[in-house]
Coordinates of C-alpha atoms in Angstrom, one line a residue:
M188 CA 0.0 -0.7 0.2
A189 CA 1.2 3.6 -0.7
G190 CA 1.5 5.8 1.9
G191 CA 1.1 8.8 0.3
S192 CA -1.9 7.8 -1.7
T193 CA -5.1 9.6 -1.3
R194 CA -7.2 7.0 0.2
V195 CA -10.8 6.8 -0.7
P196 CA -13.5 5.1 1.3
I197 CA -15.2 2.1 -0.3
S198 CA -18.8 3.4 0.5
M199 CA -18.1 6.6 -1.6
L200 CA -16.6 4.4 -4.6
L201 CA -20.4 2.5 -4.2
Q202 CA -22.5 5.8 -3.7
D203 CA -20.8 7.5 -6.7
K204 CA -22.4 5.7 -9.6
S205 CA -22.0 8.2 -12.3
S206 CA -18.5 8.7 -12.2
N207 CA -16.6 8.8 -15.4
A208 CA -13.8 5.8 -16.2
E209 CA -11.2 9.2 -15.8
D210 CA -12.4 8.9 -11.9
D211 CA -12.0 5.4 -11.6
E212 CA -8.5 5.7 -12.6
E213 CA -5.7 5.2 -9.6
P214 CA -5.0 8.6 -8.0
K215 CA -1.9 10.3 -8.7
K216 CA 1.0 9.4 -6.1
K217 CA 3.4 11.9 -4.5
S218 CA 6.5 12.5 -6.2
R219 CA 9.8 12.6 -5.3
E220 CA 9.8 16.3 -4.2
D221 CA 6.3 16.1 -2.2
W222 CA 8.2 13.2 -0.3
R223 CA 11.1 15.7 0.6
K224 CA 9.2 18.2 1.7
A225 CA 6.9 16.1 4.2
K226 CA 10.0 14.6 5.9
E227 CA 11.7 17.9 6.4
L228 CA 8.6 19.6 7.9
E229 CA 8.2 16.1 10.2
E230 CA 11.4 16.8 11.6
A231 CA 11.0 20.5 12.1
R232 CA 8.0 19.8 14.2
K233 CA 10.2 17.2 16.1
A234 CA 12.9 19.8 16.4
G235 CA 10.5 22.3 17.6
T236 CA 11.3 24.6 14.6
A237 CA 7.6 24.3 13.2
P238 CA 4.5 24.4 14.8
A239 CA 2.6 21.0 15.5
A240 CA -0.3 19.7 13.5
V241 CA -3.9 20.4 14.7
D242 CA -6.5 18.3 14.6
E243 CA -10.1 19.2 13.2
E244 CA -10.9 20.2 17.2
G245 CA -8.2 22.8 17.0
K246 CA -5.8 20.4 19.3
D247 CA -2.2 20.1 18.8
I248 CA -0.8 16.7 18.0
N249 CA 2.4 15.6 19.8
P250 CA 4.9 15.1 16.6
H251 CA 6.6 12.1 18.8
I252 CA 3.8 10.0 18.1
P253 CA 4.3 6.7 16.4
Q254 CA 3.3 6.8 13.1
Y255 CA 0.9 3.6 13.6
I256 CA -1.0 5.3 16.4
S257 CA -1.3 8.8 14.5
S258 CA -2.2 7.0 11.5
A259 CA -6.2 6.8 10.9
P260 CA -8.0 3.7 9.6
W261 CA -9.1 3.6 6.0
Y262 CA -12.6 3.6 7.1
Y263 CA -12.6 7.0 9.1
N264 CA -12.9 9.0 5.5
T265 CA -10.2 11.6 7.5
A266 CA -9.1 14.7 5.5
G267 CA -6.5 15.9 8.1
P268 CA -4.4 14.6 10.8
T269 CA -6.4 13.2 13.7
L270 CA -6.3 11.6 16.9
K271 CA -10.5 10.9 17.0
H272 CA -9.6 7.5 16.9
Q273 CA -7.7 7.1 19.5
R274 CA -10.1 9.0 21.4
P275 CA -13.3 6.9 23.3
Q276 CA -16.0 7.1 20.8
E277 CA -19.5 8.8 21.7
D278 CA -21.9 6.0 20.5
R279 CA -19.8 3.6 22.9
K280 CA -19.7 6.1 25.9
A281 CA -23.4 5.9 26.1
Q282 CA -23.5 1.8 26.7
Y283 CA -21.4 2.1 30.1
S284 CA -22.4 3.6 33.1
G285 CA -20.9 6.3 34.6
V286 CA -17.4 6.1 37.3
D287 CA -19.6 7.9 40.3
Q288 CA -23.1 5.5 39.3
W289 CA -23.2 2.3 41.6
Y290 CA -25.3 0.6 43.5
K291 CA -27.2 2.2 46.4
R292 CA -27.0 0.8 49.9
G293 CA -29.7 0.4 52.7
V294 CA -33.1 1.7 53.0
D295 CA -35.0 4.3 51.8
T296 CA -35.2 6.5 54.9
S297 CA -37.2 9.3 53.1
R298 CA -40.4 8.3 53.0
T299 CA -42.4 7.3 55.7
V300 CA -45.8 4.6 55.3
T301 CA -47.9 4.2 57.4
K302 CA -50.9 2.2 56.2
F303 CA -50.2 -0.8 53.9
R304 CA -50.3 -0.6 50.4
K305 CA -51.8 -3.2 47.9
G306 CA -49.2 -5.5 46.6
A307 CA -46.4 -4.9 49.2
C308 CA -44.8 -7.6 51.7
E309 CA -47.6 -9.1 53.8
N310 CA -44.9 -9.4 56.7
C311 CA -43.1 -6.3 56.8
G312 CA -44.9 -3.8 54.4
A313 CA -42.3 -2.8 52.1
V314 CA -43.3 -2.6 48.6
T315 CA -40.2 -3.7 46.7
H316 CA -40.4 -7.2 48.2
K317 CA -42.7 -10.3 48.4
K318 CA -43.1 -12.3 51.4
K319 CA -41.4 -15.2 50.4
D320 CA -38.4 -12.8 50.0
C321 CA -38.4 -10.9 53.4
M322 CA -35.9 -11.0 55.1
E323 CA -37.1 -9.9 58.6
R324 CA -38.4 -12.3 61.6
P325 CA -42.1 -13.6 60.8
R326 CA -44.4 -11.3 62.8
K327 CA -47.3 -12.7 64.8
V328 CA -49.3 -10.9 63.1
G329 CA -48.0 -9.5 59.4
A330 CA -48.6 -5.7 58.5
K331 CA -50.8 -6.7 56.2
F332 CA -53.3 -6.9 58.9
N333 CA -52.6 -4.6 62.0
G334 CA -50.5 -1.9 59.2
A335 CA -47.9 -1.6 62.5
K336 CA -44.5 -0.4 62.1
I337 CA -44.7 -0.4 57.9
A338 CA -40.8 -1.0 57.1
Y339 CA -39.2 1.3 55.0
D340 CA -38.8 0.6 51.3
E341 CA -35.4 -0.5 49.6
F342 CA -33.7 1.2 46.6
V343 CA -34.6 0.5 43.3
Q344 CA -30.8 -0.6 42.4
P345 CA -29.6 0.9 38.9
K346 CA -28.7 -1.2 35.8
I347 CA -24.7 -1.0 35.8
N348 CA -23.1 -1.7 32.5
S349 CA -19.6 -1.4 33.1
D350 CA -16.7 -1.4 30.7
Y351 CA -13.1 -3.2 30.5
D352 CA -12.0 -1.3 33.0
G353 CA -14.7 -0.9 34.7
K354 CA -15.3 -4.5 35.8
R355 CA -11.6 -4.3 36.9
D356 CA -11.8 -1.2 39.1
R357 CA -10.8 -2.1 42.6
W358 CA -12.3 0.9 43.7
A359 CA -15.6 0.9 42.5
G360 CA -18.3 1.9 44.9
Y361 CA -15.7 2.8 47.4
D362 CA -17.1 5.6 49.7
P363 CA -14.5 8.3 50.2
A364 CA -16.0 9.6 53.4
N365 CA -14.3 6.1 55.3
H366 CA -10.9 7.6 54.9
R367 CA -12.3 10.2 57.4
E368 CA -12.0 7.8 60.4
I369 CA -8.4 7.0 59.5
V370 CA -7.6 10.8 59.3
E371 CA -9.2 11.6 62.3
E372 CA -7.5 8.4 64.1
Y373 CA -3.8 9.9 63.3
Q374 CA -4.9 13.5 64.1
K375 CA -5.4 11.6 67.9
I376 CA -2.2 10.2 68.0
E377 CA -0.3 13.5 66.7
Q378 CA -2.5 15.3 69.5
A379 CA -1.0 12.5 71.8
K380 CA 2.4 12.7 71.1
R381 CA 2.2 16.9 70.8
E382 CA 0.4 16.4 74.8
L383 CA 3.5 14.1 75.6
R384 CA 6.2 16.0 74.7
A385 CA 5.0 19.1 76.1
Q386 CA 4.6 17.4 79.6
K387 CA 8.2 16.2 78.8
L388 CA 9.4 20.2 78.4
K389 CA 7.3 21.0 81.2
E390 CA 9.4 18.6 83.5
N391 CA 12.6 18.8 82.0
P392 CA 13.0 22.1 80.6
D393 CA 16.9 21.5 79.3
L394 CA 15.6 19.1 76.9
A395 CA 14.1 22.4 74.5
N396 CA 17.8 23.3 73.7
E397 CA 18.9 19.8 72.3
D398 CA 18.1 19.0 68.8
D399 CA 14.7 18.8 68.0
G400 CA 15.0 17.1 64.3
E401 CA 15.2 13.5 65.9
D402 CA 11.5 12.5 65.4
D403 CA 10.0 9.7 67.1
E404 CA 8.8 8.3 64.2
D405 CA 12.0 8.3 62.5
K406 CA 13.0 5.7 65.2
Y407 CA 11.1 2.7 63.7
V408 CA 12.5 0.4 61.2
D409 CA 10.0 0.7 58.5
E410 CA 10.9 4.3 58.4
V411 CA 14.6 3.9 57.9
D412 CA 15.9 3.2 54.2
M413 CA 16.5 -0.5 53.7
P414 CA 20.1 -2.1 52.4
G415 CA 19.5 -2.9 48.8
T416 CA 17.8 0.4 47.9
K417 CA 18.6 3.5 45.9
V418 CA 17.2 6.7 46.4
D419 CA 17.3 9.5 43.5
S420 CA 15.5 12.6 45.3
K421 CA 15.9 14.4 42.1
Q422 CA 13.5 12.0 40.5
R423 CA 11.8 10.7 43.4
I424 CA 12.4 7.0 42.9
T425 CA 13.4 4.0 44.6
V426 CA 15.4 1.4 42.3
R427 CA 16.2 -2.2 44.0
N428 CA 19.6 -3.7 43.4
L429 CA 19.3 -6.8 41.1
R430 CA 20.5 -10.1 41.8
I431 CA 24.6 -10.5 40.6
R432 CA 24.3 -12.0 37.1
E433 CA 26.5 -14.8 38.0
D434 CA 23.8 -16.3 40.9
T435 CA 22.0 -19.0 39.8
A436 CA 18.3 -17.9 39.5
K437 CA 16.2 -18.9 41.9
Y438 CA 13.2 -20.8 39.7
L439 CA 16.3 -22.9 38.3
R440 CA 16.8 -24.6 41.6
N441 CA 14.1 -27.1 40.9
L442 CA 12.3 -26.9 37.9
D443 CA 9.4 -29.2 38.7
P444 CA 6.2 -27.3 38.5
N445 CA 5.0 -28.6 41.9
S446 CA 7.9 -27.4 43.8
A447 CA 8.2 -24.1 46.0
Y448 CA 6.4 -21.0 44.7
Y449 CA 8.7 -18.4 43.0
D450 CA 7.1 -14.7 42.9
P451 CA 8.8 -13.3 39.5
K452 CA 7.6 -9.6 41.1
T453 CA 9.7 -9.6 44.2
R454 CA 11.6 -12.5 42.9
S455 CA 11.4 -14.7 46.4
M456 CA 11.1 -18.1 47.0
R457 CA 10.4 -18.4 50.4
D458 CA 10.0 -22.3 51.0
N459 CA 12.8 -25.1 49.9
P460 CA 12.8 -25.9 46.2
N461 CA 14.9 -29.0 47.7
P462 CA 13.2 -30.7 50.9
Q463 CA 14.3 -33.9 50.0
L464 CA 18.3 -33.0 51.0
N465 CA 19.6 -31.5 54.1
P466 CA 19.9 -27.7 54.2
E467 CA 23.3 -27.6 55.4
E468 CA 24.4 -29.5 52.0
T469 CA 22.3 -26.8 49.5
D470 CA 23.6 -23.7 48.0
F471 CA 19.7 -22.1 49.0
A472 CA 17.0 -23.6 51.5
G473 CA 14.6 -20.9 50.6
E474 CA 14.5 -17.6 52.3
N475 CA 12.3 -18.4 55.2
F476 CA 15.3 -20.6 56.3
V477 CA 17.5 -17.6 56.1
R478 CA 14.8 -15.8 57.9
Y479 CA 14.5 -18.0 60.7
S480 CA 18.2 -19.1 61.3
G481 CA 20.8 -17.8 63.4
D482 CA 20.0 -14.7 65.8
I483 CA 17.2 -13.4 63.7
Q484 CA 14.6 -15.1 66.2
K485 CA 17.0 -13.3 69.1
H486 CA 16.9 -9.9 66.9
A487 CA 13.0 -9.9 66.3
Q488 CA 12.6 -10.6 70.3
A489 CA 14.7 -7.3 71.1
Q490 CA 12.4 -5.2 68.3
L491 CA 9.2 -6.4 70.3
F492 CA 10.9 -5.7 73.7
A493 CA 11.8 -2.0 72.1
W494 CA 8.5 -1.4 70.7
E495 CA 7.0 -2.5 74.2
A496 CA 9.2 -0.3 76.3
H497 CA 9.0 3.1 73.6
G498 CA 4.8 2.3 74.3
K499 CA 5.0 3.1 77.6
G500 CA 7.5 5.7 77.4
V501 CA 11.2 4.4 77.9
D502 CA 13.8 6.1 75.2
V503 CA 15.3 3.4 73.9
H504 CA 15.8 1.8 70.1
V505 CA 16.9 -1.0 69.1
L506 CA 19.4 0.1 66.3
A507 CA 20.3 3.6 67.9
E508 CA 21.6 2.0 71.4
P509 CA 21.5 -1.8 71.1
T510 CA 24.0 -2.0 73.9
K511 CA 21.2 -0.3 76.3
L512 CA 18.6 -2.3 75.2
E513 CA 20.1 -5.5 75.9
L514 CA 20.7 -4.6 79.6
L515 CA 17.1 -3.3 80.0
Q516 CA 16.2 -6.6 78.3
K517 CA 18.2 -8.7 80.7
E518 CA 17.3 -6.9 83.5
Y519 CA 13.7 -7.2 82.4
E520 CA 13.6 -10.6 82.4
K521 CA 15.3 -11.4 85.7
K522 CA 13.2 -9.3 87.7
K523 CA 10.2 -11.4 85.9
D524 CA 11.5 -14.3 86.6
Q525 CA 11.9 -12.9 90.6
F526 CA 8.3 -11.9 90.5
K527 CA 7.1 -15.1 89.3
D528 CA 9.1 -17.0 92.1
E529 CA 8.1 -14.8 94.4
S530 CA 4.0 -15.0 93.2
K531 CA 4.1 -19.1 93.3
N532 CA 6.1 -19.2 96.5
T533 CA 3.4 -16.9 98.1
V534 CA 0.4 -19.1 96.9
L535 CA 2.8 -22.5 98.2
E536 CA 2.7 -20.7 101.9
K537 CA -0.8 -19.4 101.9
Y538 CA -2.4 -23.1 100.5
G539 CA 0.5 -25.6 100.5
G540 CA 0.6 -28.4 98.1
E541 CA 4.3 -28.4 97.1
E542 CA 4.7 -31.9 97.4
H543 CA 2.4 -32.1 94.1
L544 CA 5.0 -29.8 92.1
Q545 CA 8.0 -32.5 92.8
A546 CA 5.8 -35.5 91.4
P547 CA 6.5 -36.6 88.5
P548 CA 4.5 -36.2 85.6
K549 CA 1.3 -38.2 84.8
A550 CA 2.6 -39.9 81.7
L551 CA 5.2 -41.8 83.5
L552 CA 2.9 -42.5 87.2
L553 CA -0.2 -43.7 85.3
A554 CA 1.5 -44.6 81.9
Q555 CA -1.3 -42.3 80.1
T556 CA -1.0 -39.5 78.1
E557 CA -4.2 -37.1 77.3
H558 CA -3.1 -37.0 73.1
Y559 CA -6.4 -36.9 71.1
V560 CA -6.6 -39.8 68.7
E561 CA -9.7 -40.4 66.3
Y562 CA -10.3 -43.6 64.8
S563 CA -12.7 -44.4 61.8
R564 CA -15.7 -46.9 61.8
F565 CA -13.2 -49.7 61.4
G566 CA -10.9 -49.2 64.0
K567 CA -7.9 -47.6 62.2
I568 CA -6.4 -44.4 63.0
I569 CA -7.6 -40.9 61.4
K570 CA -6.0 -38.1 63.7
G571 CA -3.8 -38.0 66.3
E572 CA -1.4 -41.1 67.9
D573 CA -2.4 -43.9 69.0
K574 CA -2.5 -44.9 72.9
P575 CA 0.0 -46.8 74.8
I576 CA -1.4 -50.1 75.9
V577 CA -2.4 -49.7 79.5
R578 CA -0.6 -52.5 81.4
S579 CA -2.5 -54.2 84.6
R580 CA -1.1 -53.7 88.4
Y581 CA 0.4 -57.5 88.1
E582 CA 4.0 -58.9 86.9
E583 CA 3.9 -59.1 83.5
D584 CA 6.8 -60.8 81.5
L585 CA 8.4 -62.5 84.3
M586 CA 10.6 -65.2 83.2
V587 CA 12.3 -67.8 86.0
N588 CA 14.4 -70.7 86.3
N589 CA 16.4 -70.1 82.8
H590 CA 12.4 -70.0 81.2
T591 CA 12.7 -67.8 77.7
T592 CA 8.6 -67.8 77.6
V593 CA 5.9 -67.4 80.3
W594 CA 4.0 -69.9 81.9
G595 CA 0.8 -70.4 79.5
S596 CA 2.7 -69.9 76.5
F597 CA 2.4 -73.9 75.3
W598 CA -0.6 -76.1 75.3
K599 CA -0.5 -79.9 74.8
S600 CA -3.3 -82.7 75.9
G601 CA -5.0 -80.4 78.5
Q602 CA -2.0 -79.2 80.1
W603 CA -0.4 -75.9 79.7
G604 CA 3.1 -75.7 79.8
Y605 CA 6.4 -73.5 79.2
K606 CA 6.8 -73.1 74.9
C607 CA 10.8 -72.9 75.7
C608 CA 11.3 -76.5 76.5
E609 CA 7.6 -77.9 76.4
S610 CA 7.6 -79.1 80.0
T611 CA 4.0 -79.1 81.9
I612 CA 5.4 -78.4 85.6
K613 CA 5.5 -75.3 86.7
N614 CA 8.1 -73.5 88.6
S615 CA 10.6 -76.3 87.0
Y616 CA 13.7 -75.6 85.5
C617 CA 14.2 -74.9 81.7
V618 CA 16.6 -77.2 80.1
G619 CA 16.0 -76.0 76.5
E620 CA 15.6 -78.0 73.4
N621 CA 16.7 -81.7 75.2
G622 CA 13.6 -81.1 77.6
K623 CA 11.4 -81.0 74.0
T624 CA 13.8 -84.0 72.3
S625 CA 13.3 -86.2 75.8
S626 CA 9.4 -85.7 75.6
I627 CA 9.4 -86.8 72.2
K628 CA 11.4 -90.2 72.8
A629 CA 9.4 -91.0 75.6
T630 CA 6.0 -90.8 73.8
D631 CA 7.4 -92.9 71.1
A632 CA 9.1 -95.1 73.4
A633 CA 6.2 -96.6 75.4
P634 CA 3.3 -97.9 73.9
G635 CA -0.4 -96.2 74.2
P636 CA -2.3 -98.9 75.8
S637 CA 0.0 -100.1 78.5
R638 CA 0.7 -95.5 79.6
I639 CA -3.2 -95.4 80.2
Q640 CA -3.8 -99.1 81.7
R641 CA -1.0 -97.5 84.8
K642 CA -3.1 -97.0 88.3
P643 CA -2.6 -93.3 89.8
A644 CA -0.9 -92.3 92.8
A645 CA -3.9 -90.9 94.4
T646 CA -5.7 -94.6 94.0
E647 CA -3.2 -96.6 95.3
E648 CA -2.8 -94.3 98.4
K649 CA -6.5 -94.3 99.4
N650 CA -6.6 -98.2 99.1
L651 CA -2.8 -99.3 100.9
P652 CA -1.7 -98.1 103.8
S653 CA 0.5 -94.9 104.7
S654 CA 3.6 -97.8 105.7
S655 CA 3.9 -99.4 102.2
S656 CA 3.0 -96.9 100.1
S657 CA 6.5 -95.8 98.8
S658 CA 7.4 -99.9 98.5
D659 CA 4.4 -100.6 96.2
S660 CA 5.0 -97.5 94.4
D661 CA 8.3 -98.7 93.5
S662 CA 7.1 -102.4 92.8
S663 CA 4.5 -100.5 90.4
D664 CA 7.3 -98.6 88.4
S665 CA 9.7 -102.1 87.7
E666 CA 5.9 -103.6 86.9
S667 CA 5.9 -100.9 84.5
S668 CA 9.4 -101.1 83.2
S669 CA 9.0 -104.8 82.9
S670 CA 5.9 -104.2 80.8
S671 CA 7.2 -102.1 78.6
S672 CA 9.9 -104.4 77.9
S673 CA 7.7 -107.3 77.2
G674 CA 5.3 -107.5 74.4
S675 CA 1.5 -107.6 73.9
D676 CA 0.9 -110.6 76.2
S677 CA 2.7 -108.7 79.4
S678 CA 0.5 -106.0 78.7
S679 CA -3.0 -107.8 79.0
S680 CA -1.6 -109.4 82.0
S681 CA -1.1 -106.3 83.7
S682 CA -4.8 -104.6 82.5
S683 CA -6.4 -107.8 84.0
S684 CA -4.0 -107.8 87.6
S685 CA -5.1 -104.1 88.1
S686 CA -8.8 -104.7 87.2
S687 CA -9.1 -106.8 89.2
S688 CA -7.1 -105.3 92.2
S689 CA -9.4 -102.3 91.5
S690 CA -13.0 -104.7 92.0
E691 CA -11.1 -105.8 95.3
S692 CA -10.8 -102.6 96.5
E693 CA -14.3 -101.4 95.7
D694 CA -15.7 -104.5 97.7
S695 CA -13.4 -103.6 100.6
E696 CA -14.6 -100.4 100.7
P697 CA -17.2 -99.2 103.4
E698 CA -20.7 -98.5 102.8
D699 CA -20.7 -95.2 104.7
K700 CA -18.3 -93.9 102.3
Q701 CA -19.9 -95.4 98.9
R702 CA -23.0 -93.6 100.4
K703 CA -21.5 -90.6 100.9
K704 CA -19.7 -90.8 97.7
K705 CA -23.0 -91.0 96.0
S706 CA -24.6 -88.1 97.8
K707 CA -21.6 -86.0 96.5
Q708 CA -21.7 -87.1 93.2
S709 CA -25.9 -86.5 93.6
K710 CA -25.0 -83.1 94.7
K711 CA -22.7 -82.1 91.9
A712 CA -24.7 -83.1 89.6
D713 CA -27.8 -81.3 91.0
S714 CA -25.6 -78.2 91.0
K715 CA -24.7 -78.9 87.6
K716 CA -28.3 -78.8 86.6
K717 CA -29.0 -75.9 88.6
R718 CA -26.0 -73.9 87.0
E719 CA -27.0 -74.9 83.3
K720 CA -30.7 -73.7 84.2
K721 CA -29.5 -70.8 85.3
T722 CA -27.3 -70.1 82.2
D723 CA -30.2 -70.8 79.8
E724 CA -32.9 -68.7 81.7
A725 CA -29.4 -66.0 81.1
K726 CA -29.6 -66.6 77.5
Q727 CA -33.4 -66.5 77.5
T728 CA -33.8 -63.1 79.2
V729 CA -30.8 -61.7 76.9
K730 CA -32.6 -63.0 73.8
D731 CA -36.0 -61.6 75.1
K732 CA -34.2 -58.1 75.7
L733 CA -32.5 -58.2 72.2
Q734 CA -36.0 -59.1 70.6
L735 CA -37.5 -55.9 72.3
A736 CA -34.6 -53.6 71.3
L737 CA -35.2 -54.7 67.8
L738 CA -38.8 -53.8 67.8
A739 CA -38.4 -50.8 69.4
E740 CA -35.3 -49.8 66.5
E741 CA -38.3 -50.9 64.2
R742 CA -40.8 -48.5 65.5
H743 CA -37.9 -45.7 65.8
Q744 CA -37.1 -46.3 62.0
R745 CA -41.0 -45.8 61.2
R746 CA -40.8 -42.9 62.9
A747 CA -38.3 -41.3 61.7
D748 CA -39.5 -41.9 57.7
E749 CA -42.8 -40.3 58.9
L750 CA -40.9 -37.1 60.0
L751 CA -38.7 -37.0 57.1
R752 CA -42.2 -37.0 54.8
M753 CA -43.9 -34.4 56.8
D754 CA -43.7 -30.8 56.1
E755 CA -40.6 -29.3 58.5
R756 CA -42.9 -26.7 59.3
K757 CA -45.3 -29.4 60.5
R758 CA -42.6 -31.7 62.8
P759 CA -43.0 -31.7 66.3
Y760 CA -40.3 -30.3 68.8
N761 CA -38.4 -33.5 70.6
S762 CA -36.9 -30.9 73.1
M763 CA -38.5 -33.4 75.6
F764 CA -36.8 -35.9 74.7
E765 CA -34.6 -38.0 77.6
A766 CA -31.3 -38.7 76.7
K767 CA -29.6 -41.6 78.1
A768 CA -26.6 -44.4 77.0
P769 CA -27.9 -47.0 75.0
T770 CA -28.1 -50.2 76.2
E771 CA -26.2 -53.7 74.8
E772 CA -29.0 -54.9 73.2
E773 CA -29.6 -51.3 72.1
I774 CA -26.5 -51.4 70.3
E775 CA -26.8 -54.4 68.9
A776 CA -30.4 -53.9 67.3
Y777 CA -29.0 -51.0 65.8
Q778 CA -26.1 -52.9 64.0
M779 CA -28.6 -55.4 63.0
K780 CA -31.2 -52.9 61.4
R781 CA -29.2 -50.2 60.1
R782 CA -29.1 -49.6 56.8
R783 CA -25.7 -50.4 54.6
D784 CA -25.6 -48.1 51.5
E785 CA -22.2 -50.2 50.7
D786 CA -23.9 -53.7 50.3
P787 CA -24.5 -54.6 47.0
M788 CA -27.8 -56.8 47.3
L789 CA -29.2 -54.1 49.4
K790 CA -31.3 -53.3 46.0
F791 CA -32.6 -56.8 45.7
V792 CA -33.5 -56.8 49.4
E793 CA -35.7 -53.6 49.2
K794 CA -37.5 -54.9 46.2

């Protein structure tokens, strides 16, 4: 496109139907001389020797504006220099709301209504909303029926149509009158400072001769120029020093997008970009690590103490007088500890109880702590730590007589024993694996019938006198050994002899002893029957209680379904409901009757 050619809008070409063929020819281009003159005029305007170009409104056009801004589009049909296409268009201004136009807050108190109007809210009487949209408390008698306390009408809100900038205006709708509170607060602070300064001068007139240029506000760190900044008083700008070019940029420490956040505006990365590494081994561990390491916390505490002391009238500053501040802080901490000790001793002298302070903590005494632990419905820990196991007052894990396991860790043939040596004798000495092998050999060597046919020692002691008990036992041991060495014939003979001896001993027993024995057996049988009867009755009682609890749970679920189907405004109150802990039967009934949404067969059961 030729820059110097005259531009004719397409609309004008279409309207001019009676134009000749000469008019349809391409317009003449500028000559070389015209281009040179235009160039010289533009340079003269930029140098200031020639007057600036004027638009159609008589306003000067800045000659330094770039050409892509000053040149108007072809469809504007401009005859001379103009910037109208860069200004807000009049037809588009009418579409958007003004800057001072915003939604009105509150209600319209300029008009007071004393009579109910048709179509107004039946509850409060305002005409700008209906009863279902009313935000007031429902009245017992609405304004429609008594016409009392008619509420004010709300403002009719304007329809605001903001442009691109208006939608993103953070101060849209701000009331400048709200800033008056801040101004008044600062005025009160300045007045208090002046009164305090006048009081100090009244108490000590020598302070008036000192340099008054040192203001209280200049003592705060916020007002002091921070290191790393350059203030230019002529241009009124503050330039921060950039990082050294040889240093690695913080955002290159870890290229993972889910790592520590990097703020490009302040060039800061608070968190550690590589938390899995040791901070002492890495070159950069985040700015928070630097901010809270070393003597930073100590300096922050000193700064806080200086601010509190200055607020209470002590003239001290953390940067101007660091030694004085440190001495004051040490003296303050010392007096604070002394005061705490004195108050503690005073209370102990008055009420006593010093022995309770010397006791060990409860966690050591009771083996319990008050750590909060939250479990799921399946018994898993959701929040907190698991509580320690509460042990009984009896001794546990006590090993005696060289045993490595406790009594009761082994069970065989109806007898308890030690698992380490499989011994079934309590308080016996442990022989380790040898005891296991010896017991296995003994069971393999001895046949089954001969071990069963041996007569118990208690029966022999009953039948025989005490003088011959030991000899009989020895003879019985010898007989058993001989029977074990012999075959099946010897075992059968020993069994027949033992049966005959037992029958003889039973015949030789007196009748009184037999009667006593029978009565004892009958009593035992009766007591056993009574116990069985009681257990059956207890089981039946538990079943009956569970059946009643199931019926009550069904009634409760039916009642809950009825209440859920009812309108919430018609539901009865349950404030008189007696809250008590549920019984075991009620808990079991609830677990049996509760709805299990995770059950895949639930839909089939409901059908």
